[in-house]
Amino acid sequence: MSEKQKVKVLVVDDEPDIVEILSYNLNKEGYEVASAEDGIKGVKLAAKFQPDVILLDIMMPNQDGVETCRQIRENPDLKNTFIIFLTARSEEYSEVAAFDVGADDYITKPIKPRALMSRIAALFRRESKKEQELTQIKIKDLTIDRTSYTIDKSGKTIILPKKEFELLYFLAKNPNMVFSRDELLQNIWGADVFVLARTVDVHIRKVREKIGDDYITTVKGVGYKFELN
């Protein structure tokens, strides 16, 4: 992204004080900010505003953050948008649900603005490193294209959500190498994002449902690998 082009951040939260604090700090850091007070308005504004980052509360009236995230991830124009959940809830199922629908990070309230800015910056640093990698991998009957986030399988185009794509891309880039869940979490979600190991299992299952069971092998008690043979 050009240094002159402002990064756009959408804040979706029903608590005015939080929206005010986040908007103030984001503006101070040079971000262009928009806000919505519930999930339904958030989905509509996201389509219009085209944010680079969405800060999304889980517990909101009318429509919660998980359903809002799911709807946003269905919009192909927002496939590269980072989504960070903001929530006062620390229950495990909330975190699992957030990552299952495509969250990139998860921050528990009360939110420290400086720490949040660091997390946003970390997402862009990781993305910048990924952009320097191979843009296309051809392996078995798959062509995995990072520029369009699409997979071509024997002439059929398959579109995966961002994290599912990155997981497949990473394994295919390292065929026949076994990676533990922790290693996959580190490489796909990053060391500064706390994600449960179960999230990897869920994403692997979803990838298999879409491309078939003949590619990613489970190595019992160890982890996963892309099977080249």
Tab-separated table of C-alpha atoms in Angstrom:
chain	number	residue	atom	x	y	z
A	1	MET	CA	0.000	0.000	0.000
A	2	SER	CA	1.292	3.474	-0.840
A	3	GLU	CA	2.654	5.480	2.078
A	4	LYS	CA	0.566	8.450	0.885
A	5	GLN	CA	-2.638	6.457	0.889
A	6	LYS	CA	-4.293	6.406	4.284
A	7	VAL	CA	-5.107	3.023	5.757
A	8	LYS	CA	-8.862	2.848	6.351
A	9	VAL	CA	-10.165	1.408	9.618
A	10	LEU	CA	-13.811	0.617	10.365
A	11	VAL	CA	-14.802	0.411	14.049
A	12	VAL	CA	-17.985	-1.595	14.697
A	13	ASP	CA	-19.017	-1.379	18.363
A	14	ASP	CA	-22.188	-0.428	20.231
A	15	GLU	CA	-20.340	1.348	23.065
A	16	PRO	CA	-19.916	5.053	22.153
A	17	ASP	CA	-17.052	5.580	24.614
A	18	ILE	CA	-15.002	2.792	23.021
A	19	VAL	CA	-15.711	4.061	19.505
A	20	GLU	CA	-14.664	7.565	20.556
A	21	ILE	CA	-11.405	6.434	22.191
A	22	LEU	CA	-10.440	4.143	19.312
A	23	SER	CA	-11.349	6.712	16.655
A	24	TYR	CA	-9.321	9.414	18.418
A	25	ASN	CA	-6.212	7.233	18.691
A	26	LEU	CA	-6.531	5.874	15.154
A	27	ASN	CA	-6.921	9.365	13.692
A	28	LYS	CA	-3.902	10.513	15.695
A	29	GLU	CA	-1.866	7.694	14.096
A	30	GLY	CA	-2.905	8.810	10.607
A	31	TYR	CA	-5.642	6.270	9.876
A	32	GLU	CA	-8.882	7.174	8.086
A	33	VAL	CA	-11.700	6.055	10.396
A	34	ALA	CA	-15.380	5.238	10.016
A	35	SER	CA	-17.695	3.650	12.587
A	36	ALA	CA	-20.954	1.736	12.919
A	37	GLU	CA	-22.962	0.966	16.048
A	38	ASP	CA	-24.149	-2.546	15.196
A	39	GLY	CA	-23.378	-5.492	12.933
A	40	ILE	CA	-26.049	-4.851	10.314
A	41	LYS	CA	-24.857	-1.281	9.767
A	42	GLY	CA	-21.272	-2.532	9.916
A	43	VAL	CA	-21.767	-4.915	6.985
A	44	LYS	CA	-23.350	-2.184	4.849
A	45	LEU	CA	-20.702	0.395	5.724
A	46	ALA	CA	-17.873	-2.081	5.114
A	47	ALA	CA	-19.108	-2.654	1.552
A	48	LYS	CA	-19.204	1.101	0.942
A	49	PHE	CA	-16.114	2.220	2.899
A	50	GLN	CA	-13.869	-0.682	1.779
A	51	PRO	CA	-11.712	-0.679	4.934
A	52	ASP	CA	-8.269	-2.209	5.201
A	53	VAL	CA	-8.922	-3.122	8.853
A	54	ILE	CA	-12.146	-3.771	10.767
A	55	LEU	CA	-12.268	-3.618	14.574
A	56	LEU	CA	-15.333	-5.668	15.419
A	57	ASP	CA	-17.101	-6.138	18.745
A	58	ILE	CA	-18.684	-9.553	19.401
A	59	MET	CA	-21.595	-8.636	21.685
A	60	MET	CA	-23.790	-6.136	19.842
A	61	PRO	CA	-27.520	-5.550	19.412
A	62	ASN	CA	-29.360	-6.638	16.242
A	63	GLN	CA	-26.499	-8.776	14.957
A	64	ASP	CA	-23.434	-10.075	16.789
A	65	GLY	CA	-19.851	-9.812	15.608
A	66	VAL	CA	-19.484	-13.441	14.580
A	67	GLU	CA	-22.381	-13.269	12.118
A	68	THR	CA	-21.175	-9.844	10.960
A	69	CYS	CA	-17.706	-11.249	10.247
A	70	ARG	CA	-19.193	-14.191	8.347
A	71	GLN	CA	-21.169	-11.830	6.102
A	72	ILE	CA	-18.171	-9.565	5.516
A	73	ARG	CA	-16.027	-12.556	4.525
A	74	GLU	CA	-18.626	-13.447	1.873
A	75	ASN	CA	-17.905	-10.152	0.090
A	76	PRO	CA	-15.048	-10.780	-2.398
A	77	ASP	CA	-14.152	-7.067	-2.339
A	78	LEU	CA	-13.214	-7.446	1.341
A	79	LYS	CA	-11.253	-10.698	1.092
A	80	ASN	CA	-7.985	-8.985	2.054
A	81	THR	CA	-9.455	-6.876	4.855
A	82	PHE	CA	-8.013	-7.619	8.286
A	83	ILE	CA	-10.642	-8.300	10.950
A	84	ILE	CA	-9.734	-7.891	14.620
A	85	PHE	CA	-12.343	-8.895	17.198
A	86	LEU	CA	-12.766	-6.721	20.275
A	87	THR	CA	-14.607	-8.354	23.134
A	88	ALA	CA	-15.012	-8.424	26.882
A	89	ARG	CA	-15.734	-12.147	26.660
A	90	SER	CA	-12.876	-14.533	27.336
A	91	GLU	CA	-14.740	-17.835	26.923
A	92	GLU	CA	-12.981	-20.301	24.672
A	93	TYR	CA	-15.999	-20.797	22.396
A	94	SER	CA	-16.078	-17.085	21.509
A	95	GLU	CA	-12.471	-17.196	20.374
A	96	VAL	CA	-12.984	-20.381	18.370
A	97	ALA	CA	-16.106	-18.931	16.743
A	98	ALA	CA	-14.233	-15.734	15.846
A	99	PHE	CA	-11.405	-17.510	14.046
A	100	ASP	CA	-13.767	-20.022	12.440
A	101	VAL	CA	-15.496	-17.208	10.540
A	102	GLY	CA	-12.244	-15.614	9.409
A	103	ALA	CA	-10.880	-13.302	12.119
A	104	ASP	CA	-7.213	-12.300	11.889
A	105	ASP	CA	-6.772	-11.362	15.541
A	106	TYR	CA	-8.657	-11.283	18.820
A	107	ILE	CA	-8.225	-8.676	21.565
A	108	THR	CA	-9.926	-8.755	24.958
A	109	LYS	CA	-11.298	-5.556	26.491
A	110	PRO	CA	-10.298	-3.268	28.143
A	111	ILE	CA	-8.337	-2.262	25.065
A	112	LYS	CA	-5.004	-0.460	25.381
A	113	PRO	CA	-4.793	1.860	22.343
A	114	ARG	CA	-0.998	1.658	22.046
A	115	ALA	CA	-1.069	-2.149	22.105
A	116	LEU	CA	-3.856	-2.147	19.506
A	117	MET	CA	-1.806	0.065	17.178
A	118	SER	CA	1.079	-2.391	17.499
A	119	ARG	CA	-1.187	-5.321	16.621
A	120	ILE	CA	-2.483	-3.519	13.520
A	121	ALA	CA	1.057	-2.698	12.415
A	122	ALA	CA	2.087	-6.343	12.962
A	123	LEU	CA	-0.670	-7.546	10.605
A	124	PHE	CA	0.642	-5.326	7.808
A	125	ARG	CA	4.256	-6.376	8.439
A	126	ARG	CA	3.325	-10.043	8.106
A	127	GLU	CA	1.348	-9.317	4.945
A	128	SER	CA	4.295	-7.449	3.456
A	129	LYS	CA	6.576	-10.445	4.023
A	130	LYS	CA	4.056	-12.778	2.413
A	131	GLU	CA	3.833	-10.572	-0.677
A	132	GLN	CA	7.545	-11.154	-1.273
A	133	GLU	CA	7.007	-14.908	-1.588
A	134	LEU	CA	6.237	-16.881	-4.751
A	135	THR	CA	3.013	-15.667	-6.301
A	136	GLN	CA	2.062	-19.045	-7.750
A	137	ILE	CA	2.628	-22.694	-6.849
A	138	LYS	CA	1.859	-25.552	-9.239
A	139	ILE	CA	1.680	-28.851	-7.404
A	140	LYS	CA	-0.107	-32.070	-8.348
A	141	ASP	CA	-3.263	-30.941	-10.165
A	142	LEU	CA	-3.459	-27.657	-8.258
A	143	THR	CA	-2.356	-24.155	-9.229
A	144	ILE	CA	-2.333	-21.956	-6.136
A	145	ASP	CA	-2.260	-18.261	-6.996
A	146	ARG	CA	-1.425	-15.761	-4.237
A	147	THR	CA	-2.250	-12.701	-6.337
A	148	SER	CA	-5.916	-13.666	-6.698
A	149	TYR	CA	-6.208	-15.981	-3.679
A	150	THR	CA	-7.646	-18.656	-5.942
A	151	ILE	CA	-6.930	-22.319	-6.605
A	152	ASP	CA	-7.274	-23.910	-9.996
A	153	LYS	CA	-7.965	-27.640	-9.793
A	154	SER	CA	-7.978	-29.322	-13.194
A	155	GLY	CA	-9.553	-26.245	-14.794
A	156	LYS	CA	-12.024	-25.553	-11.980
A	157	THR	CA	-11.563	-22.375	-9.917
A	158	ILE	CA	-11.867	-22.701	-6.151
A	159	ILE	CA	-11.935	-19.646	-3.878
A	160	LEU	CA	-10.898	-20.069	-0.252
A	161	PRO	CA	-11.182	-17.583	2.618
A	162	LYS	CA	-7.894	-15.869	3.405
A	163	LYS	CA	-6.642	-18.008	6.305
A	164	GLU	CA	-7.679	-21.283	4.631
A	165	PHE	CA	-5.808	-20.197	1.513
A	166	GLU	CA	-2.692	-19.239	3.472
A	167	LEU	CA	-2.718	-22.568	5.293
A	168	LEU	CA	-2.924	-24.524	2.029
A	169	TYR	CA	-0.296	-22.295	0.389
A	170	PHE	CA	2.149	-22.787	3.265
A	171	LEU	CA	1.786	-26.569	3.295
A	172	ALA	CA	2.007	-26.811	-0.513
A	173	LYS	CA	5.113	-24.608	-0.482
A	174	ASN	CA	6.727	-27.192	1.812
A	175	PRO	CA	5.535	-30.540	0.412
A	176	ASN	CA	6.100	-33.735	2.410
A	177	MET	CA	7.201	-31.708	5.449
A	178	VAL	CA	5.228	-32.314	8.631
A	179	PHE	CA	4.221	-29.263	10.659
A	180	SER	CA	2.762	-29.322	14.163
A	181	ARG	CA	-0.290	-27.249	15.000
A	182	ASP	CA	1.911	-24.812	16.919
A	183	GLU	CA	4.198	-24.359	13.910
A	184	LEU	CA	1.216	-23.710	11.651
A	185	LEU	CA	-0.201	-21.219	14.129
A	186	GLN	CA	3.130	-19.379	14.221
A	187	ASN	CA	3.451	-19.250	10.430
A	188	ILE	CA	-0.149	-18.473	9.488
A	189	TRP	CA	-1.514	-16.437	12.398
A	190	GLY	CA	1.776	-15.124	13.805
A	191	ALA	CA	3.515	-15.288	17.161
A	192	ASP	CA	1.733	-12.196	18.494
A	193	VAL	CA	-1.780	-13.592	17.957
A	194	PHE	CA	-3.135	-16.062	20.492
A	195	VAL	CA	-5.105	-18.770	18.690
A	196	LEU	CA	-6.249	-22.159	19.948
A	197	ALA	CA	-4.754	-25.249	18.305
A	198	ARG	CA	-8.281	-26.397	17.448
A	199	THR	CA	-8.489	-23.505	14.985
A	200	VAL	CA	-5.909	-25.248	12.784
A	201	ASP	CA	-7.970	-28.451	12.773
A	202	VAL	CA	-11.100	-26.543	11.772
A	203	HIS	CA	-9.325	-24.779	8.902
A	204	ILE	CA	-7.754	-28.020	7.650
A	205	ARG	CA	-11.181	-29.658	7.637
A	206	LYS	CA	-12.664	-26.773	5.643
A	207	VAL	CA	-9.824	-26.865	3.093
A	208	ARG	CA	-10.316	-30.613	2.605
A	209	GLU	CA	-14.038	-30.097	2.084
A	210	LYS	CA	-13.312	-27.712	-0.777
A	211	ILE	CA	-10.327	-29.251	-2.573
A	212	GLY	CA	-10.633	-32.919	-1.568
A	213	ASP	CA	-8.927	-35.287	0.867
A	214	ASP	CA	-5.999	-36.270	-1.370
A	215	TYR	CA	-3.653	-33.406	-0.531
A	216	ILE	CA	-3.292	-32.706	3.186
A	217	THR	CA	-2.403	-35.712	5.326
A	218	THR	CA	-2.793	-35.969	9.088
A	219	VAL	CA	0.291	-37.389	10.799
A	220	LYS	CA	-1.153	-38.769	14.025
A	221	GLY	CA	0.296	-37.210	17.138
A	222	VAL	CA	2.451	-34.799	15.120
A	223	GLY	CA	0.536	-32.542	12.752
A	224	TYR	CA	-0.156	-32.084	9.042
A	225	LYS	CA	1.668	-32.226	5.708
A	226	PHE	CA	0.937	-31.699	2.019
A	227	GLU	CA	1.302	-35.163	0.493
A	228	LEU	CA	3.290	-35.018	-2.732
A	229	ASN	CA	3.315	-38.733	-3.520
